[in-house]
Amino acid sequence: MTQLKASAVREILKVAERPDILSFAGGLPAPELFPVAAIAQAHAEVFASEGPAALQYSTTEGFAPLREWICSHLAKGGLRATAEQVLITCGSQQGIELTAKVLLDPGDVVVVENPSYLAALQTFSGYEASFAVAGSDDDGMRVDDLERILIERRPKLIYIVPNFHNPKGTSLSLERRHMLVRLAQRHRVLILEDDPYGELRFRGKPLPSLASLDTEGVVLQLGTFSKTLAPGLRIGWVTGPRELVRSLTIAKQASDLHTATLAQRATLKLLNQFDYTGHLNQLRAQYGERCLVMLDALKENMPPGTRWTQPDGGMFVWVELPPGMSAEELFPKALEKKVAFVPGTSFFAAHARKEFMRLNYSNRPPELIREGIRRLGAVISTQ
């Protein structure tokens, strides 16, 4: 079922990314904000000073100085880890796949939010997992639902995107973060904390990661440079309990030997000579403006009965259409007006609902966001 959903979304994205379509469908960072010159310079310097090593095979764990940089960076947020607890991956998506490969047997139960990140649902389904769905609201996963599931279903894994959730854009509250970690410790179940968007907060105070709250080794955390530097680098990481990271490393070795040596060395070179904090601040400012423009445009153009989330960071707004309306039925009508979105049905692991859509604001400048939401509002208002 999830494979069918994923195929449908891929077909939507093929249409939505046509140059004549004003698309809010993809989950894409802004390409004009990629530090292209700095990345090019870092690669050139790596070729000049360490070319043969950068083009050679490397260790599966990843380039040790890059792992050490990641540890130092995570420590700023309160997460203490050693380089031996970090595995470099081909984007954080590979971390999801490796976790499923190592931990899941057919029929094992994975707890997910409903809705949840589609590619994670697809990955877990590929390993024949069963889903237990916990409800979610504006404060993230309903932890009261989770406690019931832990008692009744005895899951193997809890998967969660705590910061600026895909597709909803919401964040797990501080109280629920503490409760979630305590529950996982009490029931001895692993949390897979997927955090691709955490550094893109443009409003409010940062919240501690689940991994930083864990004192008993029940959290495995995923991170990535795809949303902050460039997705084409394909540099992500996993950090967690040493023995589990070791098992993931063995699984990765059988999968692809190691993440690209050149990309790892060039990324480290970039980070060591580049104002990464300044770059993040620029991303936050730009994405914050684009989000505010989209929220204002929704308020101005959507008919009564439409509701949407209010993200404090990340890349997405989740829109609930007026009662009785279907986002899938709306999609072809929106395409006629040269605007696109992703219908929300495919993000549900169970009890799919038809009245939701996901909008991406990070990939369009403010003037196109205003125009696209104007077109979308006109389509919805005529239904």
Coordinates of C-alpha atoms in Angstrom, one line a residue:
M1 CA 0.0 0.0 0.0
T2 CA 2.7 2.5 0.9
Q3 CA 4.6 1.6 -2.3
L4 CA 1.5 2.6 -4.2
K5 CA 1.2 5.8 -2.3
A6 CA 4.8 6.7 -2.9
S7 CA 4.5 6.0 -6.6
A8 CA 1.5 8.3 -6.8
V9 CA 3.4 11.1 -5.1
R10 CA 6.3 10.7 -7.5
E11 CA 3.9 11.1 -10.4
I12 CA 2.5 14.2 -8.8
L13 CA 6.0 15.7 -8.4
K14 CA 6.9 14.9 -12.0
V15 CA 4.0 17.0 -13.1
A16 CA 4.4 19.6 -10.4
E17 CA 8.0 20.4 -11.3
R18 CA 7.2 21.4 -14.9
P19 CA 8.6 24.8 -15.5
D20 CA 5.2 26.3 -16.3
I21 CA 3.8 25.2 -12.9
L22 CA 4.1 27.3 -9.8
S23 CA 4.8 24.4 -7.4
F24 CA 4.6 24.2 -3.6
A25 CA 4.8 20.4 -3.9
G26 CA 8.5 19.5 -3.5
G27 CA 10.3 19.4 -0.2
L28 CA 13.1 21.5 -1.6
P29 CA 15.5 24.0 0.0
A30 CA 16.1 27.2 -1.9
P31 CA 18.9 26.6 -4.6
E32 CA 19.8 30.3 -4.7
L33 CA 20.9 30.1 -1.1
F34 CA 23.3 27.2 -1.7
P35 CA 26.8 28.4 -0.9
V36 CA 27.9 27.3 -4.4
A37 CA 31.2 29.4 -4.5
A38 CA 32.3 28.2 -1.1
I39 CA 31.5 24.6 -1.9
A40 CA 33.4 24.8 -5.2
Q41 CA 36.4 26.4 -3.4
A42 CA 36.4 23.7 -0.8
H43 CA 36.5 21.0 -3.5
A44 CA 39.3 22.7 -5.3
E45 CA 41.4 23.0 -2.2
V46 CA 40.8 19.3 -1.4
F47 CA 41.9 18.3 -4.9
A48 CA 45.0 20.6 -4.5
S49 CA 46.1 19.4 -1.1
E50 CA 44.7 15.8 -0.6
G51 CA 43.5 14.7 -4.1
P52 CA 44.7 11.1 -4.1
A53 CA 43.3 10.5 -0.6
A54 CA 40.0 12.2 -1.5
L55 CA 39.6 9.9 -4.5
Q56 CA 40.5 6.7 -2.6
Y57 CA 38.3 4.2 -0.7
S58 CA 37.7 5.2 2.9
T59 CA 36.4 3.7 6.1
T60 CA 32.7 2.8 6.4
E61 CA 32.4 4.9 9.6
G62 CA 33.3 8.0 7.7
F63 CA 36.1 10.6 7.7
A64 CA 37.2 10.8 11.3
P65 CA 37.8 14.6 11.4
L66 CA 34.3 15.2 10.0
R67 CA 32.8 12.9 12.7
E68 CA 34.7 14.9 15.3
W69 CA 33.3 18.2 13.8
I70 CA 29.8 16.8 14.1
C71 CA 30.4 15.8 17.7
S72 CA 31.6 19.4 18.5
H73 CA 28.6 20.9 16.8
L74 CA 26.1 18.6 18.5
A75 CA 27.6 19.4 21.9
K76 CA 26.5 23.1 21.4
G77 CA 22.9 21.7 21.7
G78 CA 23.7 19.6 24.7
L79 CA 24.3 16.3 23.0
R80 CA 27.5 14.6 24.2
A81 CA 28.8 12.0 21.8
T82 CA 32.2 10.7 20.7
A83 CA 33.3 10.1 17.1
E84 CA 32.9 6.4 17.7
Q85 CA 29.1 7.1 18.1
V86 CA 28.8 8.8 14.8
L87 CA 28.3 7.1 11.4
I88 CA 28.4 9.2 8.2
T89 CA 25.6 8.3 5.9
C90 CA 24.4 9.1 2.4
G91 CA 21.9 11.6 3.6
S92 CA 19.7 11.0 6.7
Q93 CA 17.4 8.8 4.5
Q94 CA 20.1 6.1 4.6
G95 CA 20.0 6.3 8.4
I96 CA 16.3 5.4 8.3
E97 CA 17.0 2.5 6.0
L98 CA 19.9 1.1 8.0
T99 CA 17.9 1.3 11.2
A100 CA 15.1 -0.7 9.6
K101 CA 17.6 -3.2 8.2
V102 CA 19.3 -3.8 11.6
L103 CA 16.3 -3.6 13.9
L104 CA 13.2 -4.8 12.1
D105 CA 11.9 -8.3 11.4
P106 CA 8.7 -8.9 9.4
G107 CA 5.7 -8.1 11.6
D108 CA 7.6 -5.9 14.1
V109 CA 5.7 -2.9 15.2
V110 CA 6.9 0.7 14.5
V111 CA 5.1 3.6 16.1
V112 CA 4.6 6.6 13.8
E113 CA 2.7 9.8 14.0
N114 CA -0.4 10.0 11.8
P115 CA 0.4 11.7 9.4
S116 CA 4.2 11.0 9.1
Y117 CA 7.1 11.4 6.7
L118 CA 6.2 9.4 3.6
A119 CA 9.7 8.1 2.7
A120 CA 10.1 6.7 6.3
L121 CA 6.7 4.9 5.9
Q122 CA 7.9 3.5 2.6
T123 CA 11.2 2.3 4.1
F124 CA 9.6 0.5 7.1
S125 CA 7.0 -1.1 4.8
G126 CA 9.8 -2.4 2.7
Y127 CA 11.0 -4.4 5.7
E128 CA 7.4 -5.7 6.3
A129 CA 6.9 -3.7 9.5
S130 CA 3.5 -3.1 11.0
F131 CA 2.5 0.4 12.0
A132 CA 0.9 1.6 15.2
V133 CA -0.3 5.1 14.8
A134 CA -0.2 7.8 17.4
G135 CA -2.3 10.9 16.9
S136 CA -0.7 14.3 16.7
D137 CA -1.8 17.9 17.3
D138 CA -0.1 21.3 17.3
D139 CA 2.3 20.1 20.0
G140 CA 3.4 17.0 18.1
M141 CA 2.9 13.3 18.9
R142 CA 0.1 12.6 21.4
V143 CA 2.2 10.9 24.1
D144 CA -1.0 9.7 25.8
D145 CA -1.7 7.7 22.7
L146 CA 1.9 6.4 22.7
E147 CA 1.7 5.1 26.3
R148 CA -1.3 3.0 25.4
I149 CA 0.5 1.6 22.3
L150 CA 3.6 0.7 24.2
I151 CA 1.5 -1.4 26.6
E152 CA -0.8 -3.0 24.0
R153 CA 1.5 -3.5 21.0
R154 CA 5.1 -3.8 22.4
P155 CA 6.7 -2.0 19.4
K156 CA 10.3 -2.4 18.3
L157 CA 10.8 1.3 17.3
I158 CA 9.3 4.8 17.7
Y159 CA 9.9 7.0 14.7
I160 CA 9.5 10.8 15.1
V161 CA 10.4 14.1 13.5
P162 CA 10.3 16.4 16.6
N163 CA 11.2 19.7 14.9
F164 CA 9.1 21.2 12.1
H165 CA 7.5 18.0 11.2
N166 CA 7.2 16.8 7.6
P167 CA 4.4 17.2 6.5
K168 CA 2.8 19.2 9.3
G169 CA 5.5 21.8 10.2
T170 CA 4.6 21.4 13.9
S171 CA 7.1 20.7 16.7
L172 CA 7.0 18.4 19.7
S173 CA 6.5 20.4 22.9
L174 CA 9.1 20.4 25.7
E175 CA 6.9 18.6 28.1
R176 CA 6.1 15.9 25.6
R177 CA 9.9 15.5 24.8
H178 CA 10.6 14.7 28.4
M179 CA 7.5 12.3 28.6
L180 CA 8.5 10.5 25.4
V181 CA 12.0 9.8 26.5
R182 CA 10.8 8.6 29.9
L183 CA 8.3 6.3 28.3
A184 CA 10.9 4.8 26.0
Q185 CA 13.3 4.3 28.9
R186 CA 10.6 2.6 31.0
H187 CA 9.4 0.3 28.2
R188 CA 13.0 -0.2 26.7
V189 CA 12.0 0.7 23.2
L190 CA 14.2 2.7 20.8
I191 CA 13.4 6.1 19.5
L192 CA 14.6 7.1 16.0
E193 CA 14.8 10.9 16.2
D194 CA 14.9 12.2 12.6
D195 CA 16.0 15.9 12.7
P196 CA 16.7 17.3 9.2
Y197 CA 15.1 20.7 10.0
G198 CA 16.1 21.5 13.5
E199 CA 18.6 24.1 12.6
L200 CA 16.0 26.0 10.5
R201 CA 14.2 27.6 13.4
F202 CA 13.3 31.2 12.6
R203 CA 10.9 31.8 15.5
G204 CA 10.9 30.9 19.2
K205 CA 13.5 29.3 21.4
P206 CA 15.3 26.1 20.5
L207 CA 14.1 22.9 22.3
P208 CA 16.5 20.2 23.5
S209 CA 16.8 17.1 21.2
L210 CA 15.4 13.8 22.5
A211 CA 19.0 12.5 22.3
S212 CA 20.3 15.2 24.6
L213 CA 17.5 14.2 27.2
D214 CA 18.4 10.5 27.0
T215 CA 20.6 9.1 29.8
E216 CA 19.9 5.3 29.1
G217 CA 20.8 4.9 25.4
V218 CA 17.3 4.6 23.9
V219 CA 17.6 7.4 21.3
L220 CA 19.2 7.1 17.9
Q221 CA 19.4 10.5 16.2
L222 CA 19.6 11.3 12.5
G223 CA 21.1 14.6 11.1
T224 CA 22.0 15.9 7.7
F225 CA 23.6 18.8 5.8
S226 CA 21.0 18.5 3.0
K227 CA 18.8 21.2 4.3
T228 CA 21.5 23.6 5.5
L229 CA 24.3 23.2 2.9
A230 CA 23.1 21.3 -0.2
P231 CA 21.2 18.1 -0.7
G232 CA 23.5 17.1 -3.6
L233 CA 26.4 16.6 -1.1
R234 CA 24.5 13.6 0.3
I235 CA 26.1 14.0 3.7
G236 CA 24.1 12.8 6.7
W237 CA 24.9 11.1 10.0
V238 CA 23.6 8.8 12.7
T239 CA 24.6 9.1 16.3
G240 CA 23.5 7.0 19.3
P241 CA 24.6 4.1 21.5
R242 CA 28.0 2.8 20.5
E243 CA 27.0 -0.8 19.9
L244 CA 24.0 0.1 17.9
V245 CA 26.0 2.5 15.7
R246 CA 28.5 -0.3 15.2
S247 CA 25.7 -2.6 14.0
L248 CA 24.5 0.1 11.6
T249 CA 28.1 0.5 10.3
I250 CA 28.3 -3.2 9.5
A251 CA 25.0 -3.0 7.6
K252 CA 26.3 0.1 5.7
Q253 CA 29.5 -1.7 4.8
A254 CA 27.4 -4.4 3.1
S255 CA 25.3 -1.7 1.4
D256 CA 27.7 0.8 -0.1
L257 CA 31.1 0.4 1.6
H258 CA 31.2 4.1 2.6
T259 CA 29.8 7.6 1.8
A260 CA 31.7 9.4 -0.9
T261 CA 35.2 10.3 0.3
L262 CA 35.5 13.5 -1.8
A263 CA 32.2 14.9 -0.5
Q264 CA 33.1 14.2 3.1
R265 CA 36.5 15.9 2.9
A266 CA 35.2 18.8 0.9
T267 CA 32.3 19.3 3.4
L268 CA 34.8 19.4 6.3
K269 CA 37.0 21.8 4.4
L270 CA 34.0 24.0 3.9
L271 CA 32.9 23.9 7.5
N272 CA 36.3 24.8 8.7
Q273 CA 36.8 27.9 6.6
F274 CA 33.2 29.0 6.1
D275 CA 30.9 31.1 8.3
Y276 CA 28.4 28.2 8.9
T277 CA 26.6 30.1 11.7
G278 CA 26.2 33.2 9.4
H279 CA 24.9 30.9 6.6
L280 CA 22.3 29.4 9.0
N281 CA 21.2 32.8 10.1
Q282 CA 20.7 33.8 6.4
L283 CA 18.6 30.6 5.8
R284 CA 16.5 31.3 8.9
A285 CA 15.8 34.9 7.9
Q286 CA 14.9 34.0 4.3
Y287 CA 12.7 31.0 5.2
G288 CA 11.1 32.9 8.1
E289 CA 10.1 35.7 5.6
R290 CA 8.8 33.1 3.1
C291 CA 6.8 31.3 5.7
L292 CA 5.2 34.6 7.0
V293 CA 4.4 35.6 3.4
M294 CA 2.6 32.2 2.9
L295 CA 0.7 32.4 6.1
D296 CA -0.4 36.0 5.3
A297 CA -1.4 34.9 1.8
L298 CA -3.4 32.0 3.1
K299 CA -5.2 34.3 5.5
E300 CA -6.1 36.6 2.7
N301 CA -7.1 34.1 0.0
M302 CA -8.5 31.0 1.7
P303 CA -12.3 30.5 2.1
P304 CA -13.9 30.1 5.5
G305 CA -13.4 26.7 7.0
T306 CA -9.8 26.4 5.9
R307 CA -7.2 25.9 8.6
W308 CA -3.4 25.6 8.6
T309 CA -0.4 25.1 10.9
Q310 CA 1.8 27.9 12.1
P311 CA 5.4 26.7 11.8
D312 CA 8.3 28.1 13.8
G313 CA 10.9 26.7 11.4
G314 CA 11.5 24.1 8.7
M315 CA 9.9 24.1 5.2
F316 CA 6.2 23.2 5.3
V317 CA 2.7 24.3 6.1
W318 CA -0.1 21.8 6.5
V319 CA -3.5 22.9 5.2
E320 CA -6.8 21.5 6.2
L321 CA -9.5 22.2 3.5
P322 CA -13.1 23.1 4.3
P323 CA -15.3 20.2 5.3
G324 CA -16.2 17.8 2.5
M325 CA -13.4 18.8 0.2
S326 CA -10.8 16.4 -1.2
A327 CA -7.2 17.5 -1.9
E328 CA -6.7 14.7 -4.5
E329 CA -9.8 15.9 -6.4
L330 CA -8.6 19.5 -6.1
F331 CA -5.1 18.7 -7.5
P332 CA -6.0 18.5 -11.3
K333 CA -8.1 21.7 -11.0
A334 CA -5.2 23.5 -9.4
L335 CA -2.9 22.3 -12.2
E336 CA -5.2 24.0 -14.7
K337 CA -4.4 27.2 -12.9
K338 CA -0.7 26.4 -13.0
V339 CA -0.2 25.8 -9.2
A340 CA 0.6 22.6 -7.4
F341 CA 0.8 21.0 -4.0
V342 CA 1.0 17.5 -2.5
P343 CA -2.3 16.0 -1.4
G344 CA -2.0 14.8 2.2
T345 CA -3.5 11.4 1.9
S346 CA -0.2 9.6 1.3
F347 CA 1.3 10.8 4.5
F348 CA -1.1 8.7 6.7
A349 CA 0.0 5.2 7.8
A350 CA -3.6 4.4 8.7
H351 CA -7.1 6.1 8.6
A352 CA -6.1 8.3 5.7
R353 CA -7.9 11.6 5.4
K354 CA -8.5 13.4 2.1
E355 CA -8.9 17.0 3.3
F356 CA -5.2 17.9 3.8
M357 CA -2.5 19.3 1.6
R358 CA 1.2 20.0 2.2
L359 CA 2.7 23.3 1.0
N360 CA 6.4 24.0 0.7
Y361 CA 7.5 27.6 1.2
S362 CA 11.3 27.4 1.2
N363 CA 11.7 26.9 -2.6
R364 CA 9.9 30.0 -3.8
P365 CA 10.6 33.7 -3.4
P366 CA 7.9 35.8 -1.7
E367 CA 6.3 37.3 -4.8
L368 CA 5.7 33.8 -6.3
I369 CA 4.4 32.5 -3.0
R370 CA 1.8 35.3 -3.0
E371 CA 0.8 34.6 -6.6
G372 CA 0.7 30.8 -6.1
I373 CA -1.5 31.1 -3.0
R374 CA -3.8 33.5 -4.8
R375 CA -4.3 31.0 -7.6
L376 CA -4.8 28.1 -5.1
G377 CA -7.3 30.2 -3.0
A378 CA -9.3 31.0 -6.2
V379 CA -9.5 27.3 -7.1
I380 CA -10.6 26.2 -3.6
S381 CA -13.1 29.0 -3.3
T382 CA -14.9 27.8 -6.4
Q383 CA -15.4 24.3 -5.2

